[in-house]
């Protein structure tokens, strides 16, 4: 039984990395789909730097159609666990938007970035001149934790941005 449990957990972790975020769920939540510069999951896993940048087409979408100057820009990224996004986003995102709206905090256009790392949210926030970026991302799965999602907050109105400025 121990070996079977290990194999099942390992399979769930691999599936979390290689699965896709539900397009239907994103549509229902009114989240705009974008892509990173990593054209597929294989490139994303080999080249983390490309997951930190938006594709040229996605940059154009953000520049031409996203709300500018909001206090908070919400960005969702699959990161290393699409399973985490599929599991958690349908309940978390509406509650988050509701809570921020109740506090009269202006929100940007909510985005999803496929094959993304945390820093991809920074680029969107800068492009739309947001004050804060909230990046919801699927975290690296481990045994028994394929559904782990993180939230990173970054205040963009500072002179220099380092990883030390990012709150989780």
mmCIF file of N, CA and C in Angstrom, residues 35-38 44 46-55 113-124 135 140 163 166:
data_model
loop_
_atom_site.group_PDB
_atom_site.id
_atom_site.type_symbol
_atom_site.label_atom_id
_atom_site.label_comp_id
_atom_site.label_asym_id
_atom_site.label_seq_id
_atom_site.Cartn_x
_atom_site.Cartn_y
_atom_site.Cartn_z
ATOM 1 N N UNK A 35 -0.832 34.441 -23.036
ATOM 2 C CA UNK A 35 0.222 33.423 -23.052
ATOM 3 C C UNK A 35 1.559 34.060 -22.710
ATOM 4 N N UNK A 36 2.417 33.255 -22.111
ATOM 5 C CA UNK A 36 3.783 33.715 -21.860
ATOM 6 C C UNK A 36 4.596 33.534 -23.144
ATOM 7 N N UNK A 37 5.851 33.903 -23.077
ATOM 8 C CA UNK A 37 6.748 33.728 -24.222
ATOM 9 C C UNK A 37 7.162 32.268 -24.392
ATOM 10 N N UNK A 38 6.850 31.413 -23.434
ATOM 11 C CA UNK A 38 7.118 29.969 -23.556
ATOM 12 C C UNK A 38 5.961 29.361 -24.345
ATOM 13 N N UNK A 44 8.448 25.847 -21.369
ATOM 14 C CA UNK A 44 8.236 26.461 -20.062
ATOM 15 C C UNK A 44 9.075 25.786 -18.977
ATOM 16 N N UNK A 46 11.828 23.955 -19.421
ATOM 17 C CA UNK A 46 13.266 24.087 -19.698
ATOM 18 C C UNK A 46 13.765 25.525 -19.601
ATOM 19 N N UNK A 47 12.890 26.486 -19.868
ATOM 20 C CA UNK A 47 13.283 27.902 -19.925
ATOM 21 C C UNK A 47 12.402 28.752 -19.021
ATOM 22 N N UNK A 48 12.644 28.727 -17.716
ATOM 23 C CA UNK A 48 11.824 29.528 -16.790
ATOM 24 C C UNK A 48 11.786 31.013 -17.159
ATOM 25 N N UNK A 49 12.849 31.526 -17.753
ATOM 26 C CA UNK A 49 12.884 32.942 -18.127
ATOM 27 C C UNK A 49 11.767 33.308 -19.099
ATOM 28 N N UNK A 50 11.407 32.394 -20.009
ATOM 29 C CA UNK A 50 10.348 32.682 -20.976
ATOM 30 C C UNK A 50 8.968 32.684 -20.319
ATOM 31 N N UNK A 51 8.824 31.984 -19.206
ATOM 32 C CA UNK A 51 7.567 32.003 -18.464
ATOM 33 C C UNK A 51 7.360 33.290 -17.683
ATOM 34 N N UNK A 52 8.406 34.095 -17.583
ATOM 35 C CA UNK A 52 8.329 35.369 -16.858
ATOM 36 C C UNK A 52 7.924 36.525 -17.772
ATOM 37 N N UNK A 53 7.872 36.269 -19.073
ATOM 38 C CA UNK A 53 7.557 37.311 -20.056
ATOM 39 C C UNK A 53 6.270 36.958 -20.793
ATOM 40 N N UNK A 54 5.555 37.976 -21.219
ATOM 41 C CA UNK A 54 4.378 37.747 -22.051
ATOM 42 C C UNK A 54 4.798 37.568 -23.502
ATOM 43 N N UNK A 55 3.994 36.829 -24.261
ATOM 44 C CA UNK A 55 4.209 36.748 -25.703
ATOM 45 C C UNK A 55 3.920 38.128 -26.296
ATOM 46 N N UNK A 113 -2.474 33.845 -17.497
ATOM 47 C CA UNK A 113 -1.316 33.661 -18.361
ATOM 48 C C UNK A 113 -0.930 32.189 -18.376
ATOM 49 N N UNK A 114 -1.032 31.591 -19.554
ATOM 50 C CA UNK A 114 -0.658 30.184 -19.733
ATOM 51 C C UNK A 114 0.863 30.048 -19.749
ATOM 52 N N UNK A 115 1.367 28.991 -19.136
ATOM 53 C CA UNK A 115 2.811 28.730 -19.042
ATOM 54 C C UNK A 115 3.548 29.890 -18.376
ATOM 55 N N UNK A 116 3.038 30.295 -17.217
ATOM 56 C CA UNK A 116 3.586 31.489 -16.576
ATOM 57 C C UNK A 116 4.298 31.215 -15.268
ATOM 58 N N UNK A 117 5.238 32.067 -15.002
ATOM 59 C CA UNK A 117 5.912 32.156 -13.713
ATOM 60 C C UNK A 117 5.354 33.386 -12.990
ATOM 61 N N UNK A 118 5.679 33.540 -11.729
ATOM 62 C CA UNK A 118 5.126 34.624 -10.912
ATOM 63 C C UNK A 118 5.387 35.994 -11.525
ATOM 64 N N UNK A 119 6.558 36.221 -12.037
ATOM 65 C CA UNK A 119 6.951 37.555 -12.502
ATOM 66 C C UNK A 119 6.169 38.000 -13.740
ATOM 67 N N UNK A 120 5.488 37.094 -14.428
ATOM 68 C CA UNK A 120 4.665 37.492 -15.582
ATOM 69 C C UNK A 120 3.598 38.508 -15.165
ATOM 70 N N UNK A 121 3.134 38.409 -13.940
ATOM 71 C CA UNK A 121 2.145 39.372 -13.449
ATOM 72 C C UNK A 121 2.696 40.784 -13.362
ATOM 73 N N UNK A 122 3.980 40.906 -13.047
ATOM 74 C CA UNK A 122 4.606 42.225 -12.949
ATOM 75 C C UNK A 122 4.498 42.973 -14.265
ATOM 76 N N UNK A 123 4.756 42.257 -15.367
ATOM 77 C CA UNK A 123 4.729 42.893 -16.685
ATOM 78 C C UNK A 123 3.340 43.447 -16.992
ATOM 79 N N UNK A 124 2.314 42.666 -16.689
ATOM 80 C CA UNK A 124 0.947 43.133 -16.918
ATOM 81 C C UNK A 124 0.664 44.358 -16.063
ATOM 82 N N UNK A 135 -0.856 38.156 -7.927
ATOM 83 C CA UNK A 135 -0.609 37.030 -8.835
ATOM 84 C C UNK A 135 -1.010 35.748 -8.129
ATOM 85 N N UNK A 140 4.472 24.603 -7.179
ATOM 86 C CA UNK A 140 5.144 23.340 -7.500
ATOM 87 C C UNK A 140 4.493 22.212 -6.717
ATOM 88 N N UNK A 163 12.919 40.682 -5.512
ATOM 89 C CA UNK A 163 12.135 39.591 -4.931
ATOM 90 C C UNK A 163 11.812 39.859 -3.471
ATOM 91 N N UNK A 166 8.359 41.397 -2.868
ATOM 92 C CA UNK A 166 7.180 40.589 -3.177
ATOM 93 C C UNK A 166 6.707 39.884 -1.911
#
